[in-house]
Amino acid sequence: MEKKIKIGLIGLGTVGTGVVKVLENFDNIEIKAVAVHNINKPRAVEVKNITDDAFTLVNDPDIDIIVEVMGGCDPTLKLLETAIKNGKHIVTANKELLARHGAYLFDLANEYNKVILYEAAVAGGIPIIMPIKTTMRANNFESVAGILNGTTNYILSKMEEEGLSYEECLKKAQELGYAETNPTSDVEGYDAMYKIATLANITFHKRIDINKIYREGITKITKEDIECANELGYKIKLIGLAKRTKTDEIDVRVHPMLVKKQNMMAKINNALNAVLLKGQPIGEVVFSGPGAGEMPTASSVVGDILVLASEINMMGNILPMTRCNHSELAKQINISETENNYYISITAKNLHGIIGIIGTACGKNNINILSILQKGLSDDHRSAKVIVITEKCLEKDIQNAIKELEAIVQEDEKCIQINNLIRVME
């Protein structure tokens, strides 16, 4: 008779509840115990052996797999470390833990001949980790880019569709449960940063330092930016990007980007996620679907559990293709050395020669202007909105030009104010 695989589930929130529901369909898997923060909290599912001491699970010799969907790094890191040392395989959805401590945990797992699977940690229900590690293994990837956070994609979509402000759309997202009461991790780009770090790690087979990732959220995006982008043939998306440079450095960053409407990424709206891979011999391929939520994320978690369950009684080194077998640190390029096209939103005093001043500042800093548009005067006719689109140039050159423009004064008053700077996706 096939051995029943016993798991210890740490966390019974949205994802953990989904995992319990899905596992009811599989007779060969038994949830032996569940660890939660508050054992008295009402639950949407019934479970046996519930405890508020997660260490009883990682120390239980009968448990084969620890499934961690609690999140955070403390005490999660210590729990998974203990579980691996006690001979248990790991399934996790914890993107922050992997981004911050993945190198240590993967090395530890290899040392103890254990496996860590984490399909749910990057794009929820979208299968992306296993395809990169297995069926697309033959590819030499040039880049990976993604809409990796459903909350910010929902907010930007609603700003475009309904002409609302960022603040109004954030409030709506919170009311619908797409955004937390404290939305910082989503709207400031931390969530997407953790995910692109993991994607870059497995795509380029090098370890990524998240402290060297440039990160910028969506809080400065205005409905005017959305409208101008639309007129110019673009949509604004929060993109996590990792690409190989000509000098074999890795450019990893998260920030809003103007995406051409013809691009597949521009068509990903509301809370959906997408990942775009470019490489040889495959060319371009897009994976899209629900990036979060109870059942989509549970689908990925349970998928990993079943993969391990099918192998767990095998002898030797199981699932070798899923393991981390690289240790080289990536040489990450600083954002100042990257080349991009730029959208610059400027408020300028209605004075003769202002457009010329903008052009001169760009020219002095090796920046060619692709287009420049004046979007009409203010009600008092004292200022005008100017939109500049540049050709590709260095980030450090664009920042120098902005400093020059912002330093220009007239009668002790700024003549030029930079409202927003948004990079354009290639």
XYZ file of C-alpha atoms in Angstrom, residues 45-308:
264
model
C -12.318 25.049 7.466
C -12.107 22.371 10.129
C -8.674 20.936 10.927
C -7.384 18.497 13.526
C -4.436 19.062 15.827
C -4.282 22.854 15.676
C -1.579 24.539 17.742
C 0.014 27.936 18.271
C 3.474 26.378 18.594
C 4.853 25.855 15.086
C 8.027 24.270 16.445
C 6.030 21.171 17.434
C 5.433 20.628 13.700
C 9.023 21.042 12.528
C 10.185 18.735 15.341
C 7.551 16.042 14.729
C 9.329 12.933 13.332
C 6.131 11.709 11.601
C 5.790 14.774 9.372
C 7.340 14.461 5.891
C 6.704 17.942 4.438
C 6.415 21.331 6.084
C 4.087 23.651 4.151
C 4.729 27.265 5.123
C 2.164 29.882 4.111
C 2.514 32.138 7.155
C 4.819 34.736 5.593
C 7.491 36.975 7.067
C 11.023 36.075 8.132
C 10.784 35.855 11.918
C 10.294 33.168 13.200
C 9.817 31.571 9.756
C 13.513 31.355 8.940
C 14.262 29.480 12.170
C 11.269 27.181 11.639
C 12.326 26.144 8.135
C 15.961 25.827 9.178
C 14.905 23.441 11.973
C 12.595 21.503 9.653
C 15.353 20.901 7.095
C 17.803 19.783 9.781
C 15.107 17.373 11.004
C 14.886 15.784 7.568
C 11.770 17.457 6.189
C 11.123 18.785 2.694
C 9.687 22.303 2.362
C 6.876 23.869 0.333
C 6.606 27.631 0.786
C 4.797 30.632 -0.659
C 7.045 33.089 1.187
C 8.569 35.483 -1.369
C 10.232 37.751 1.214
C 11.936 34.857 2.988
C 13.294 33.484 -0.305
C 14.501 36.892 -1.473
C 16.261 37.653 1.805
C 17.406 34.223 3.000
C 16.958 31.875 0.045
C 20.686 31.370 -0.529
C 21.168 30.100 3.025
C 18.087 27.866 2.970
C 18.869 26.304 -0.415
C 22.445 25.563 0.633
C 21.152 24.025 3.851
C 18.613 21.921 1.951
C 21.334 20.616 -0.359
C 23.505 19.766 2.630
C 20.707 17.676 4.164
C 19.534 16.282 0.799
C 16.130 17.973 1.069
C 14.053 19.900 -1.460
C 12.461 23.362 -1.235
C 9.629 24.010 -3.707
C 8.118 27.482 -4.024
C 5.922 27.774 -7.120
C 3.395 29.931 -5.243
C 5.972 32.477 -4.067
C 6.339 34.408 -7.322
C 3.115 34.559 -9.313
C 0.429 32.852 -7.246
C -1.456 30.456 -9.479
C 0.707 31.008 -12.570
C 3.125 28.116 -13.194
C 6.481 29.784 -13.849
C 9.184 28.387 -11.525
C 8.923 24.758 -12.636
C 8.736 25.596 -16.380
C 11.920 27.699 -16.141
C 13.719 24.920 -14.259
C 12.506 22.054 -16.476
C 10.829 22.459 -19.874
C 12.654 25.732 -20.696
C 15.988 24.563 -19.366
C 17.526 24.658 -22.871
C 17.152 28.427 -23.119
C 19.716 31.164 -22.659
C 17.533 33.925 -21.246
C 18.090 37.594 -22.034
C 15.432 39.009 -19.727
C 12.464 38.332 -17.521
C 9.855 41.000 -16.810
C 6.593 40.832 -14.983
C 3.478 42.447 -13.650
C 3.954 40.719 -10.326
C 1.560 42.498 -7.998
C -2.191 42.342 -8.482
C -2.965 45.218 -6.115
C -0.949 47.804 -8.031
C -2.133 46.484 -11.383
C -5.743 46.813 -10.209
C -5.157 50.398 -9.025
C -3.468 51.477 -12.273
C -6.173 49.764 -14.357
C -8.951 51.563 -12.482
C -7.151 54.912 -12.738
C -7.173 54.442 -16.517
C -10.673 53.001 -16.893
C -12.491 55.367 -14.539
C -10.295 58.483 -14.602
C -9.868 58.391 -10.819
C -6.931 59.491 -8.689
C -4.448 57.100 -7.105
C -5.965 57.761 -3.669
C -9.503 56.992 -4.866
C -8.457 53.741 -6.532
C -6.419 52.633 -3.518
C -9.484 53.120 -1.316
C -11.578 51.052 -3.724
C -8.916 48.303 -3.747
C -8.968 48.219 0.059
C -12.765 48.007 0.138
C -12.677 45.018 -2.241
C -9.920 43.266 -0.298
C -7.263 43.677 -3.009
C -5.179 45.979 -0.797
C -4.255 45.710 2.864
C -5.076 48.413 5.406
C -1.343 49.169 5.290
C -0.622 48.782 1.540
C 3.064 49.758 1.694
C 4.470 46.389 0.599
C 2.356 46.470 -2.555
C 2.223 50.119 -3.596
C 5.877 50.883 -2.802
C 7.094 47.907 -4.845
C 8.501 45.668 -2.089
C 6.293 42.693 -3.003
C 7.295 42.899 -6.679
C 10.953 43.341 -5.677
C 10.996 40.066 -3.728
C 9.426 38.251 -6.672
C 11.707 39.608 -9.401
C 14.719 38.747 -7.224
C 13.634 35.094 -7.185
C 12.863 35.090 -10.917
C 16.263 36.623 -11.706
C 17.976 34.066 -9.502
C 16.585 31.059 -11.365
C 16.615 32.672 -14.826
C 20.271 33.719 -14.768
C 21.588 31.062 -12.342
C 23.148 33.703 -10.114
C 22.297 34.949 -6.653
C 20.662 38.353 -6.418
C 21.276 40.881 -3.648
C 17.927 42.575 -2.995
C 19.757 45.515 -1.395
C 21.064 46.372 -4.881
C 17.657 46.302 -6.578
C 16.272 49.726 -7.535
C 12.720 49.974 -6.225
C 10.027 52.569 -6.870
C 6.287 52.263 -6.293
C 3.193 53.787 -7.890
C 2.277 56.428 -5.299
C 3.501 59.305 -7.500
C 1.464 58.281 -10.546
C -1.335 60.752 -11.288
C -4.425 60.412 -13.419
C -2.877 63.080 -15.672
C 0.117 60.778 -16.240
C -2.288 57.952 -17.122
C -4.153 60.212 -19.583
C -0.968 61.513 -21.247
C 0.448 58.004 -21.576
C -2.802 56.864 -23.189
C -2.679 59.718 -25.728
C 0.899 58.773 -26.608
C -0.017 55.106 -27.135
C 1.114 53.708 -23.786
C -0.218 52.267 -20.556
C 1.516 52.618 -17.193
C 2.340 49.378 -15.372
C 4.454 48.519 -12.340
C 7.076 46.206 -13.833
C 9.670 44.000 -12.209
C 12.543 43.653 -14.669
C 15.732 41.600 -14.746
C 17.923 41.540 -17.834
C 21.432 40.680 -18.836
C 23.558 43.639 -20.013
C 26.166 43.640 -22.794
C 28.881 43.411 -20.133
C 27.182 40.354 -18.532
C 25.942 42.341 -15.544
C 22.380 41.823 -14.318
C 20.021 44.800 -14.330
C 17.322 44.138 -11.703
C 14.735 46.773 -10.807
C 11.084 47.507 -10.010
C 9.364 50.723 -11.041
C 6.465 52.101 -13.106
C 6.994 51.849 -16.869
C 5.255 53.114 -19.954
C 4.319 50.031 -21.959
C 3.252 50.283 -25.612
C -0.390 49.326 -26.045
C 0.588 46.677 -28.611
C 2.770 44.932 -26.008
C 1.197 41.866 -24.383
C 1.972 43.290 -20.938
C -0.282 46.288 -21.649
C -3.225 43.934 -22.014
C -2.867 42.523 -18.477
C -5.460 44.408 -16.448
C -7.048 44.494 -12.999
C -5.617 41.958 -10.505
C -4.036 39.647 -13.086
C -0.288 38.991 -13.192
C 1.982 38.144 -16.125
C 5.591 37.126 -16.708
C 7.390 37.759 -20.018
C 10.528 35.725 -20.774
C 12.896 36.485 -23.654
C 15.557 34.004 -24.630
C 16.991 31.678 -27.206
C 15.813 29.464 -28.745
C 12.269 30.139 -27.471
C 12.055 33.845 -28.401
C 9.330 35.481 -26.306
C 6.777 33.698 -24.137
C 4.182 35.147 -21.752
C 2.645 33.406 -18.750
C -0.495 35.088 -17.423
C -3.169 34.407 -14.847
C -4.277 35.068 -11.270
C -1.256 36.085 -9.213
C -2.911 35.786 -5.808
C -6.054 34.648 -4.061
C -7.079 31.620 -2.038
C -7.572 28.961 -4.686
C -5.074 30.053 -7.383
C -2.242 30.192 -4.839
C -3.418 26.958 -3.195
C -3.259 25.344 -6.643
C 0.475 26.037 -6.826
C 1.128 25.040 -3.206
C -0.689 21.725 -3.537
C 0.974 21.101 -6.892
C 4.351 21.307 -5.144
C 3.124 19.005 -2.352
C 2.037 16.385 -4.898
C 5.344 16.592 -6.778
C 7.199 15.896 -3.532
